[in-house]
Short mmCIF file of C-alpha atoms and ligand atoms in Angstrom, two decimals:
data_model
loop_
_atom_site.label_atom_id
_atom_site.label_comp_id
_atom_site.label_asym_id
_atom_site.label_seq_id
_atom_site.Cartn_x
_atom_site.Cartn_y
_atom_site.Cartn_z
CA UNK A 1 0.00 0.00 0.00
CA UNK A 2 1.20 3.47 -0.75
CA UNK A 3 -0.84 5.91 1.24
CA UNK A 4 0.72 9.33 1.71
CA UNK A 5 2.69 9.42 4.92
CA UNK A 6 3.94 12.22 7.09
CA UNK A 7 7.58 11.43 6.43
CA UNK A 8 7.20 11.43 2.67
CA UNK A 9 10.36 13.49 2.09
CA UNK A 10 12.51 11.78 4.68
CA UNK A 11 14.44 9.99 1.95
CA UNK A 12 15.83 13.27 0.56
CA UNK A 13 19.52 13.69 1.18
CA UNK A 14 19.52 17.34 2.25
CA UNK A 15 21.76 18.80 4.97
CA UNK A 16 18.74 18.83 7.29
CA UNK A 17 17.87 15.20 6.55
CA UNK A 18 21.40 14.18 7.38
CA UNK A 19 21.41 15.84 10.80
CA UNK A 20 21.42 13.73 13.91
CA UNK A 21 17.72 13.37 14.76
CA UNK A 22 18.41 14.22 18.40
CA UNK A 23 19.94 17.55 17.44
CA UNK A 24 17.01 18.26 15.15
CA UNK A 25 14.48 17.35 17.82
CA UNK A 26 16.11 19.53 20.47
CA UNK A 27 16.53 22.50 18.11
CA UNK A 28 12.91 22.33 16.98
CA UNK A 29 11.75 22.00 20.56
CA UNK A 30 13.79 25.08 21.52
CA UNK A 31 12.29 26.95 18.58
CA UNK A 32 8.74 26.14 19.57
CA UNK A 33 9.44 27.15 23.16
CA UNK A 34 11.01 30.45 22.10
CA UNK A 35 8.08 31.22 19.80
CA UNK A 36 5.50 30.44 22.43
CA UNK A 37 7.26 32.51 25.09
CA UNK A 38 7.73 35.61 22.91
CA UNK A 39 5.45 38.51 23.99
CA UNK A 40 2.57 39.01 21.52
CA UNK A 41 3.41 42.47 20.20
CA UNK A 42 7.01 41.81 19.12
CA UNK A 43 6.22 41.77 15.42
CA UNK A 44 9.88 42.06 14.43
CA UNK A 45 10.75 38.92 16.39
CA UNK A 46 7.98 36.96 14.69
CA UNK A 47 9.22 38.14 11.34
CA UNK A 48 12.71 36.90 12.19
CA UNK A 49 11.34 33.56 13.38
CA UNK A 50 9.70 33.16 10.00
CA UNK A 51 13.01 33.97 8.30
CA UNK A 52 14.86 31.48 10.50
CA UNK A 53 12.47 28.59 9.99
CA UNK A 54 12.27 29.21 6.25
CA UNK A 55 16.06 29.19 6.04
CA UNK A 56 15.89 25.68 7.46
CA UNK A 57 13.02 24.70 5.15
CA UNK A 58 15.09 25.98 2.23
CA UNK A 59 18.06 23.86 3.35
CA UNK A 60 15.82 20.82 3.74
CA UNK A 61 14.95 20.82 0.01
CA UNK A 62 11.32 19.96 0.77
CA UNK A 63 9.00 21.45 -1.88
CA UNK A 64 7.73 24.77 -0.56
CA UNK A 65 4.20 24.00 -1.76
CA UNK A 66 4.16 20.80 0.32
CA UNK A 67 5.31 22.64 3.45
CA UNK A 68 2.84 25.49 3.03
CA UNK A 69 -0.08 23.21 2.28
CA UNK A 70 0.75 21.06 5.28
CA UNK A 71 1.06 24.09 7.53
CA UNK A 72 -2.47 25.21 6.63
CA UNK A 73 -4.07 22.40 8.60
CA UNK A 74 -3.65 24.45 11.76
CA UNK A 75 -5.41 27.52 10.30
CA UNK A 76 -9.05 26.52 10.92
CA UNK A 77 -8.37 25.78 14.58
CA UNK A 78 -6.21 28.84 15.15
CA UNK A 79 -8.67 31.03 13.26
CA UNK A 80 -11.60 29.82 15.34
CA UNK A 81 -9.88 30.53 18.64
CA UNK A 82 -8.41 33.74 17.24
CA UNK A 83 -11.73 35.12 15.98
CA UNK A 84 -13.38 34.33 19.26
CA UNK A 85 -10.69 36.37 21.01
CA UNK A 86 -11.04 39.21 18.52
CA UNK A 87 -14.40 40.12 20.08
CA UNK A 88 -12.97 40.74 23.53
CA UNK A 89 -9.27 41.41 23.18
CA UNK A 90 -6.94 43.65 21.13
CA UNK A 91 -5.77 42.68 17.68
CA UNK A 92 -2.34 41.60 18.96
CA UNK A 93 -3.90 38.59 20.69
CA UNK A 94 -5.48 37.45 17.43
CA UNK A 95 -2.18 37.88 15.62
CA UNK A 96 -0.38 36.18 18.47
CA UNK A 97 -2.50 33.01 18.26
CA UNK A 98 -2.22 32.74 14.49
CA UNK A 99 1.50 33.47 14.30
CA UNK A 100 2.52 31.20 17.13
CA UNK A 101 0.50 28.22 15.99
CA UNK A 102 1.60 28.59 12.38
CA UNK A 103 5.29 28.90 13.32
CA UNK A 104 5.10 25.89 15.64
CA UNK A 105 3.46 23.80 12.96
CA UNK A 106 6.10 24.83 10.43
CA UNK A 107 8.82 23.76 12.87
CA UNK A 108 7.17 20.39 13.43
CA UNK A 109 6.81 19.89 9.68
CA UNK A 110 10.55 20.44 9.35
CA UNK A 111 11.20 17.81 12.00
CA UNK A 112 8.69 15.17 10.89
CA UNK A 113 9.17 15.86 7.19
CA UNK A 114 12.92 15.34 7.16
CA UNK A 115 13.19 12.48 9.64
CA UNK A 116 11.63 9.13 8.92
CA UNK A 117 9.27 8.18 11.69
CA UNK A 118 11.12 5.12 13.01
CA UNK A 119 14.31 7.18 13.36
CA UNK A 120 12.40 9.98 15.05
CA UNK A 121 11.08 7.48 17.58
CA UNK A 122 14.56 6.18 18.28
CA UNK A 123 15.79 9.75 18.75
CA UNK A 124 12.96 10.46 21.20
CA UNK A 125 13.86 7.28 23.02
CA UNK A 126 17.49 8.20 23.36
CA UNK A 127 16.39 11.62 24.64
CA UNK A 128 14.57 9.91 27.48
CA UNK A 129 10.98 9.53 26.23
CA UNK A 130 9.59 6.34 27.86
CA UNK A 131 9.94 3.18 25.79
CA UNK A 132 6.27 2.35 26.32
CA UNK A 133 5.21 5.58 24.63
CA UNK A 134 7.52 5.18 21.64
CA UNK A 135 6.45 1.54 21.23
CA UNK A 136 2.79 2.57 21.10
CA UNK A 137 3.61 5.23 18.52
CA UNK A 138 5.58 2.75 16.46
CA UNK A 139 2.64 0.32 16.36
CA UNK A 140 0.37 3.19 15.41
CA UNK A 141 2.65 4.13 12.54
CA UNK A 142 2.85 0.52 11.40
CA UNK A 143 -0.87 -0.27 11.52
CA UNK A 144 -2.71 2.96 10.82
CA UNK A 145 -2.94 2.23 7.09
CA UNK A 146 -3.85 -1.41 7.63
CA UNK A 147 -6.67 -0.10 9.80
CA UNK A 148 -7.79 2.48 7.25
CA UNK A 149 -7.83 -0.30 4.66
CA UNK A 150 -9.98 -2.41 6.90
CA UNK A 151 -12.48 0.42 7.38
CA UNK A 152 -12.58 0.92 3.62
CA UNK A 153 -13.30 -2.79 3.09
CA UNK A 154 -16.09 -2.88 5.67
CA UNK A 155 -17.59 0.29 4.23
CA UNK A 156 -17.51 -1.16 0.72
CA UNK A 157 -19.19 -4.32 1.96
CA UNK A 158 -21.90 -2.20 3.58
CA UNK A 159 -22.48 -0.09 0.47
CA UNK A 160 -22.64 -3.22 -1.67
CA UNK A 161 -25.48 -4.58 0.43
CA UNK A 162 -27.48 -1.47 1.28
CA UNK A 163 -29.73 -0.52 -1.59
CA UNK A 164 -29.54 3.20 -1.02
CA UNK A 165 -31.63 3.03 2.14
CA UNK A 166 -31.01 5.74 4.66
CA UNK A 167 -31.72 6.75 8.19
CA UNK A 168 -31.81 4.41 11.12
CA UNK A 169 -30.60 1.42 9.12
CA UNK A 170 -27.51 3.33 8.03
CA UNK A 171 -26.82 4.28 11.59
CA UNK A 172 -27.12 0.71 12.71
CA UNK A 173 -24.75 -0.39 9.94
CA UNK A 174 -22.26 2.21 11.07
CA UNK A 175 -22.51 0.81 14.56
CA UNK A 176 -21.84 -2.68 13.27
CA UNK A 177 -18.85 -1.48 11.28
CA UNK A 178 -17.40 0.10 14.40
CA UNK A 179 -18.10 -3.09 16.30
CA UNK A 180 -16.42 -5.40 13.83
CA UNK A 181 -13.55 -2.96 13.49
CA UNK A 182 -13.06 -3.17 17.22
CA UNK A 183 -13.14 -6.97 17.18
CA UNK A 184 -10.78 -7.08 14.19
CA UNK A 185 -8.33 -4.74 15.83
CA UNK A 186 -8.52 -6.54 19.12
CA UNK A 187 -7.92 -9.92 17.53
CA UNK A 188 -5.13 -8.58 15.38
CA UNK A 189 -3.52 -7.23 18.52
CA UNK A 190 -3.78 -10.69 20.00
CA UNK A 191 -2.19 -12.29 16.92
CA UNK A 192 0.60 -9.72 16.83
CA UNK A 193 1.33 -10.42 20.46
CA UNK A 194 1.53 -14.12 19.63
CA UNK A 195 3.91 -13.36 16.78
CA UNK A 196 6.05 -11.36 19.20
CA UNK A 197 6.06 -14.22 21.71
CA UNK A 198 6.93 -16.66 18.94
CA UNK A 199 10.07 -14.67 18.31
CA UNK A 200 11.20 -14.67 21.89
CA UNK A 201 9.61 -11.44 23.17
CA UNK A 202 9.64 -11.30 26.94
CA UNK A 203 8.30 -7.96 28.00
CA UNK A 204 10.85 -5.42 26.87
CA UNK A 205 12.13 -4.66 23.42
CA UNK A 206 15.74 -3.87 22.56
CA UNK A 207 17.18 -1.52 19.98
CA UNK A 208 20.29 -1.53 17.87
CA UNK A 209 20.56 1.94 16.41
CA UNK A 210 23.16 4.30 17.82
CA UNK A 211 23.47 7.90 16.72
CA UNK A 212 26.75 9.72 16.30
CA UNK A 213 27.22 13.48 16.32
CA UNK A 214 29.12 14.98 13.43
CA UNK A 215 30.63 18.38 12.72
CA UNK A 216 27.60 19.25 10.60
CA UNK A 217 25.40 18.66 13.65
CA UNK A 218 27.51 21.01 15.74
CA UNK A 219 27.46 23.63 12.98
CA UNK A 220 23.70 23.45 12.60
CA UNK A 221 23.09 23.53 16.34
CA UNK A 222 25.38 26.56 16.66
CA UNK A 223 23.68 28.41 13.79
CA UNK A 224 20.17 27.64 14.92
CA UNK A 225 20.54 28.29 18.63
CA UNK A 226 22.55 31.48 18.11
CA UNK A 227 19.93 32.85 15.75
CA UNK A 228 17.19 31.81 18.14
CA UNK A 229 18.94 33.38 21.12
CA UNK A 230 19.51 36.61 19.21
CA UNK A 231 15.86 36.90 18.18
CA UNK A 232 14.68 36.02 21.66
CA UNK A 233 17.03 38.50 23.25
CA UNK A 234 15.95 41.42 21.11
CA UNK A 235 12.31 40.49 21.75
CA UNK A 236 12.45 40.56 25.53
CA UNK A 237 14.95 43.40 25.83
CA UNK B 1 15.04 -38.28 2.37
CA UNK B 2 15.40 -38.66 6.09
CA UNK B 3 11.73 -39.40 6.53
CA UNK B 4 11.79 -42.69 4.76
CA UNK B 5 14.34 -44.52 6.80
CA UNK B 6 14.03 -45.42 10.42
CA UNK B 7 16.93 -43.76 12.19
CA UNK B 8 18.05 -44.01 15.79
CA UNK B 9 18.30 -40.20 16.20
CA UNK B 10 15.64 -38.48 18.29
CA UNK B 11 12.74 -37.24 16.16
CA UNK B 12 12.73 -33.48 15.53
CA UNK B 13 9.07 -33.39 16.53
CA UNK B 14 7.14 -35.97 18.50
CA UNK B 15 3.45 -35.73 19.41
CA UNK B 16 1.80 -38.35 21.57
CA UNK B 17 -1.96 -38.16 22.19
CA UNK B 18 -2.06 -34.41 21.65
CA UNK B 19 -5.47 -32.79 22.05
CA UNK B 20 -6.57 -29.20 22.14
CA UNK B 21 -9.84 -27.57 23.11
CA UNK B 22 -10.44 -23.84 22.61
CA UNK B 23 -11.66 -21.91 25.66
CA UNK B 24 -15.17 -21.79 24.17
CA UNK B 25 -15.32 -25.61 24.27
CA UNK B 26 -14.58 -26.26 20.61
CA UNK B 27 -12.41 -29.38 20.27
CA UNK B 28 -9.89 -28.55 17.54
CA UNK B 29 -7.41 -31.44 17.93
CA UNK B 30 -8.17 -34.99 19.06
CA UNK B 31 -5.47 -37.53 20.01
CA UNK B 32 -2.87 -36.61 17.42
CA UNK B 33 0.11 -39.00 17.24
CA UNK B 34 2.87 -38.02 14.93
CA UNK B 35 6.63 -37.86 14.66
CA UNK B 36 8.83 -35.95 12.23
CA UNK B 37 12.46 -36.86 11.52
CA UNK B 38 15.22 -34.23 11.48
CA UNK B 39 15.37 -32.54 8.09
CA UNK B 40 12.04 -33.98 7.00
CA UNK B 41 9.32 -31.88 5.40
CA UNK B 42 5.84 -32.73 6.60
CA UNK B 43 2.99 -31.08 4.73
CA UNK B 44 -0.38 -30.89 6.43
CA UNK B 45 -3.52 -30.77 4.31
CA UNK B 46 -7.17 -30.75 5.25
CA UNK B 47 -10.34 -28.73 4.65
CA UNK B 48 -11.11 -25.35 6.24
CA UNK B 49 -11.59 -25.63 9.95
CA UNK B 50 -9.96 -29.06 10.18
CA UNK B 51 -7.49 -27.94 12.83
CA UNK B 52 -4.31 -27.37 10.82
CA UNK B 53 -3.52 -23.93 12.22
CA UNK B 54 -4.38 -25.11 15.70
CA UNK B 55 -1.88 -27.93 15.37
CA UNK B 56 0.86 -25.65 14.02
CA UNK B 57 0.36 -23.13 16.82
CA UNK B 58 0.68 -25.93 19.36
CA UNK B 59 4.16 -26.83 18.16
CA UNK B 60 5.81 -23.85 19.83
CA UNK B 61 3.41 -23.61 22.72
CA UNK B 62 1.30 -20.69 21.49
CA UNK B 63 -1.63 -23.07 21.95
CA UNK B 64 -1.05 -25.04 25.13
CA UNK B 65 -2.20 -28.49 24.06
CA UNK B 66 -2.74 -31.55 26.27
CA UNK B 67 -0.65 -34.66 25.79
CA UNK B 68 3.06 -35.07 25.19
CA UNK B 69 4.69 -32.70 22.72
CA UNK B 70 8.45 -32.77 22.23
CA UNK B 71 10.74 -30.73 19.98
CA UNK B 72 14.13 -32.37 19.52
CA UNK B 73 13.62 -34.20 22.80
CA UNK B 74 12.64 -31.05 24.73
CA UNK B 75 9.11 -31.16 26.10
CA UNK B 76 6.86 -28.17 25.41
CA UNK B 77 6.20 -26.97 28.95
CA UNK B 78 5.93 -23.55 30.56
CA UNK B 79 9.43 -23.93 31.88
CA UNK B 80 10.93 -24.78 28.50
CA UNK B 81 9.04 -22.15 26.49
CA UNK B 82 12.01 -19.80 25.87
CA UNK B 83 14.04 -22.69 24.45
CA UNK B 84 11.10 -24.04 22.45
CA UNK B 85 10.54 -20.60 20.90
CA UNK B 86 14.18 -20.54 19.81
CA UNK B 87 13.96 -24.04 18.33
CA UNK B 88 10.68 -23.54 16.50
CA UNK B 89 10.24 -20.65 14.06
CA UNK B 90 6.63 -19.91 13.10
CA UNK B 91 5.59 -18.07 9.95
CA UNK B 92 1.98 -16.96 10.35
CA UNK B 93 -0.60 -16.97 7.63
CA UNK B 94 -1.15 -13.20 7.54
CA UNK B 95 2.15 -11.33 7.17
CA UNK B 96 0.50 -8.19 8.59
CA UNK B 97 0.36 -10.01 11.90
CA UNK B 98 3.98 -10.94 11.74
CA UNK B 99 5.61 -7.73 10.57
CA UNK B 100 4.81 -5.43 13.44
CA UNK B 101 7.88 -3.20 13.37
CA UNK B 102 8.04 -0.10 11.17
CA UNK B 103 11.05 -1.10 9.06
CA UNK B 104 12.15 -4.39 7.57
CA UNK B 105 15.43 -4.23 9.48
CA UNK B 106 13.71 -3.74 12.83
CA UNK B 107 11.40 -6.60 12.08
CA UNK B 108 14.01 -9.11 11.06
CA UNK B 109 16.20 -7.97 13.96
CA UNK B 110 13.40 -8.43 16.50
CA UNK B 111 14.05 -12.12 17.16
CA UNK B 112 17.87 -11.90 17.25
CA UNK B 113 17.58 -8.91 19.63
CA UNK B 114 15.44 -10.94 21.97
CA UNK B 115 18.02 -13.69 21.80
CA UNK B 116 20.54 -11.21 23.19
CA UNK B 117 22.93 -11.12 20.22
CA UNK B 118 25.22 -8.09 19.95
CA UNK B 119 24.72 -5.35 17.38
CA UNK B 120 27.31 -6.74 14.99
CA UNK B 121 25.90 -10.27 14.97
CA UNK B 122 22.42 -8.87 14.53
CA UNK B 123 23.36 -6.90 11.42
CA UNK B 124 24.89 -10.04 10.02
CA UNK B 125 21.98 -12.33 10.73
CA UNK B 126 19.55 -9.78 9.28
CA UNK B 127 21.64 -9.55 6.14
CA UNK B 128 21.92 -13.32 5.84
CA UNK B 129 18.23 -13.93 6.42
CA UNK B 130 17.20 -11.32 3.84
CA UNK B 131 19.69 -12.82 1.42
CA UNK B 132 18.18 -16.27 1.91
CA UNK B 133 14.75 -15.07 0.77
CA UNK B 134 16.17 -13.01 -2.09
CA UNK B 135 15.50 -9.60 -0.56
CA UNK B 136 19.06 -8.40 0.02
CA UNK B 137 19.16 -4.67 0.66
CA UNK B 138 15.56 -4.38 1.88
CA UNK B 139 16.67 -3.36 5.40
CA UNK B 140 15.42 0.23 5.37
CA UNK B 141 12.14 -0.44 3.55
CA UNK B 142 8.95 0.26 5.46
CA UNK B 143 6.95 -2.87 6.26
CA UNK B 144 3.58 -1.33 5.39
CA UNK B 145 4.74 -0.28 1.94
CA UNK B 146 5.74 -3.79 0.84
CA UNK B 147 3.71 -5.91 -1.55
CA UNK B 148 1.97 -8.96 -0.14
CA UNK B 149 4.55 -11.34 -1.58
CA UNK B 150 7.42 -9.25 -0.22
CA UNK B 151 5.76 -9.13 3.19
CA UNK B 152 5.51 -12.91 3.11
CA UNK B 153 9.21 -13.25 2.31
CA UNK B 154 10.17 -10.76 5.01
CA UNK B 155 8.13 -12.72 7.57
CA UNK B 156 10.12 -15.76 6.54
CA UNK B 157 13.37 -13.86 6.90
CA UNK B 158 12.32 -12.61 10.32
CA UNK B 159 11.97 -16.22 11.42
CA UNK B 160 15.08 -17.51 9.63
CA UNK B 161 17.16 -14.81 11.35
CA UNK B 162 16.65 -16.70 14.61
CA UNK B 163 18.18 -19.79 13.04
CA UNK B 164 15.45 -22.20 14.16
CA UNK B 165 15.79 -25.97 13.98
CA UNK B 166 12.16 -26.42 13.01
CA UNK B 167 10.30 -24.19 10.57
CA UNK B 168 6.53 -24.05 10.93
CA UNK B 169 4.55 -22.32 8.19
CA UNK B 170 0.81 -21.77 7.96
CA UNK B 171 -0.30 -21.66 4.32
CA UNK B 172 2.85 -20.02 2.98
CA UNK B 173 1.68 -19.93 -0.64
CA UNK B 174 -1.82 -18.52 -0.03
CA UNK B 175 -2.55 -15.34 -2.02
CA UNK B 176 0.73 -15.43 -3.92
CA UNK B 177 0.88 -15.04 -7.69
CA UNK B 178 2.28 -18.04 -9.60
CA UNK B 179 5.78 -16.67 -9.88
CA UNK B 180 5.99 -15.59 -6.25
CA UNK B 181 4.70 -19.04 -5.35
CA UNK B 182 7.42 -20.78 -7.36
CA UNK B 183 10.01 -18.48 -5.82
CA UNK B 184 8.82 -19.31 -2.31
CA UNK B 185 8.67 -23.03 -3.00
CA UNK B 186 12.20 -23.02 -4.37
CA UNK B 187 13.45 -21.21 -1.25
CA UNK B 188 11.63 -23.70 0.96
CA UNK B 189 13.09 -26.60 -0.99
CA UNK B 190 16.59 -25.38 -0.25
CA UNK B 191 16.26 -24.72 3.48
CA UNK B 192 17.82 -27.51 5.54
CA UNK B 193 15.48 -27.18 8.53
CA UNK B 194 12.83 -29.67 9.58
CA UNK B 195 9.62 -28.22 8.17
CA UNK B 196 5.96 -28.49 9.01
CA UNK B 197 3.84 -26.70 6.44
CA UNK B 198 0.09 -26.47 6.06
CA UNK B 199 -1.44 -25.77 2.68
CA UNK B 200 -4.55 -25.98 0.53
CA UNK B 201 -2.37 -26.20 -2.56
CA UNK B 202 -2.11 -29.90 -3.49
CA UNK B 203 0.57 -29.23 -6.10
CA UNK B 204 2.74 -27.46 -3.56
CA UNK B 205 2.12 -30.31 -1.13
CA UNK B 206 3.15 -32.83 -3.75
CA UNK B 207 6.45 -31.16 -4.63
CA UNK B 208 7.46 -30.12 -1.12
CA UNK B 209 6.51 -33.04 1.05
CA UNK B 210 8.55 -35.97 2.25
CA UNK B 211 5.34 -37.03 3.92
CA UNK B 212 1.80 -35.70 3.81
CA UNK B 213 -0.56 -35.70 6.80
CA UNK B 214 -4.30 -35.30 6.36
CA UNK B 215 -6.23 -33.64 9.17
CA UNK B 216 -9.99 -34.02 9.02
CA UNK B 217 -12.45 -32.90 11.69
CA UNK B 218 -9.73 -32.44 14.31
CA UNK B 219 -8.20 -35.87 13.73
CA UNK B 220 -5.15 -37.15 11.91
CA UNK B 221 -6.77 -39.49 9.38
CA UNK B 222 -3.87 -40.35 7.07
CA UNK B 223 -0.13 -39.91 6.88
CA UNK B 224 2.41 -41.16 4.34
CA UNK B 225 4.51 -40.28 1.31
CA UNK B 226 2.82 -37.93 -1.18
CA UNK B 227 2.81 -40.60 -3.88
CA UNK B 228 0.57 -42.73 -1.64
CA UNK B 229 -1.67 -40.09 -0.04
CA UNK B 230 -2.14 -37.58 -2.84
CA UNK B 231 -2.96 -40.14 -5.53
CA UNK B 232 -5.92 -41.77 -3.77
CA UNK B 233 -8.70 -39.73 -5.35
CA UNK B 234 -11.73 -41.30 -3.60
CA UNK B 235 -10.25 -40.70 -0.16
CA UNK B 236 -9.07 -37.20 -1.03
CA UNK B 237 -12.61 -36.33 -2.16
CA UNK B 238 -14.04 -37.80 1.02
CA UNK B 239 -11.81 -35.42 3.01
CA UNK B 240 -12.83 -32.44 0.89
CA UNK B 241 -9.54 -32.37 -0.99
CA UNK B 242 -8.53 -33.03 -4.59
CA UNK B 243 -5.81 -34.61 -6.71
CA UNK B 244 -2.79 -32.41 -7.46
CA UNK B 245 -3.38 -31.12 -10.99
CA UNK B 246 0.26 -31.68 -11.93
CA UNK B 247 -0.34 -35.43 -11.71
CA UNK B 248 -2.81 -35.42 -14.57
CA UNK B 249 -0.76 -33.33 -16.97
CA UNK B 250 2.38 -35.41 -16.83
CA UNK B 251 4.32 -32.18 -16.43
CA UNK B 252 6.88 -31.96 -13.73
CA UNK B 253 6.64 -28.82 -11.75
CA UNK B 254 9.57 -26.54 -11.96
CA UNK B 255 10.21 -25.07 -8.56
CA UNK B 256 13.32 -23.24 -9.62
CA UNK B 257 13.39 -19.79 -11.17
CA UNK B 258 14.80 -19.77 -14.67
N1 ATP C 301 -9.74 -18.80 18.87
C1 ATP C 301 -10.66 -19.76 18.62
N2 ATP C 301 -11.66 -19.98 19.47
C2 ATP C 301 -12.57 -20.96 19.24
N3 ATP C 301 -12.55 -21.77 18.18
C3 ATP C 301 -11.58 -21.62 17.29
C4 ATP C 301 -10.57 -20.60 17.45
N4 ATP C 301 -9.73 -20.67 16.40
C5 ATP C 301 -10.18 -21.69 15.63
N5 ATP C 301 -11.27 -22.27 16.15
C6 ATP C 301 -12.03 -23.41 15.61
O1 ATP C 301 -11.19 -24.54 15.65
C7 ATP C 301 -11.35 -25.31 14.46
C8 ATP C 301 -10.01 -25.51 13.80
O2 ATP C 301 -9.55 -24.25 13.36
P1 ATP C 301 -8.20 -24.06 12.58
O3 ATP C 301 -7.98 -22.59 12.45
O4 ATP C 301 -7.14 -24.85 13.24
O5 ATP C 301 -8.55 -24.69 11.16
P2 ATP C 301 -7.66 -24.79 9.85
O6 ATP C 301 -7.54 -26.21 9.52
O7 ATP C 301 -6.42 -24.01 10.03
O8 ATP C 301 -8.60 -24.10 8.78
P3 ATP C 301 -8.23 -23.14 7.56
O9 ATP C 301 -7.85 -24.05 6.45
O10 ATP C 301 -9.52 -22.47 7.25
O11 ATP C 301 -7.15 -22.22 7.98
C9 ATP C 301 -12.35 -24.56 13.60
O12 ATP C 301 -13.59 -25.18 13.75
C10 ATP C 301 -12.38 -23.17 14.17
O13 ATP C 301 -13.66 -22.61 14.06
MG1 MG C 302 -5.64 -22.16 9.20
#
């Protein structure tokens, strides 16, 4: 199956793709923190944040259209909260909500777009995120499309047997689909667990991958954090 | 092959009066007696619901059956389970159940990691196992983006990486296209392990088997060389099976890729 995935451009060989995922994760985290903590009316700082993150996007060689389109998903949510605030609060609050959410999403797109998901999970793990959490995420990543496929199959089976009738019957069919999806998923979970046992699983998984820091990582970290510190400093001064 | 001569070595698999009842009361295996010689390939045939999968899943203790069940002389008991799991590699019917890690490397490395091998050995055994199934270089591929046939081969590699003595496969050729099927059969033919394979494909049974066992309504009703079992049309029909089509055509089946 070839459904579009979040790490579609993780195979590119750009300077950003090549960075140690731990460095990338920490830099992006620092960026989001800085953005969120910047006072709302520092328009210059926000402008510079945009410049900084786009410099990274440019380096990452991801198509700009992909990044922009992706970043729009946050707009409806931000707009809703923003508009609500517009009735009671000054314009800067509205701007603040939109700018901060958009910048944060852009940063996360850089991270998730240039790192393939399994590697990202390993990086999170080596940064101290609990193994249980990363394992759950890794199963999610592995099975989400299998699950979507299953829903599609059940839905097709329903359509094939419902002669355009609507209303209560439809609702009941939807309930049944949810039910059999639950059973399917549950039983698949059971079978996967058996497959894990069959290959010697005994409660905790091990990993092989080790990351190594390179000069490029140091250079990027220096560039990014210096720029971030400079913007932050002029914003709170 | 090893199966045809009586040898003094301990059987690779020995079942004495093995029965299994599912928790809901359904009896799926009744008094199965059976022994498989080292290096032998036993193919299990039988209609849907006969109990084939149940039997296969008992061999490494995933189903805890009653009766005496030994793998290479080691009894399948709670205490021996870790060793049994190392001895018996199971390839499940649905590769989506077997490939649960995001990348092919992680999946094939899962067993060796649990066996406590070091990083270097793991890389090697992953490489070897993928090479055995003809998927060298697939390490970084994502499991959910593989084709069905590739998934099937990777599940095999993930089991071969643990270097099991006994290979158990549930319907390995189901849903494969003819070429993928030939490819898989040729790989199977070359593996030295003792094999227990269930299938609905009588041709595959005929070419692979040293002996064929017929399971019907939870019981072992016939066992013997394929030339004896798979040529007896009246009995095959009685058990809901059929003659291998390759027998009628006089063609020999090429299992090797050309
Ligand atoms: N988890 C379960 N709980 C209860 N009964 C089960 C369970 N799994 C299988 N059975 C029943 O046990 C019997 C044997 O099932 P099994 O899956 O071993 O058959 P099979 O020979 O592998 O069939 P198939 O060729 O369709 O794969 C069937 O009647 C089946 O309905
Ligand atoms: Mg079965």
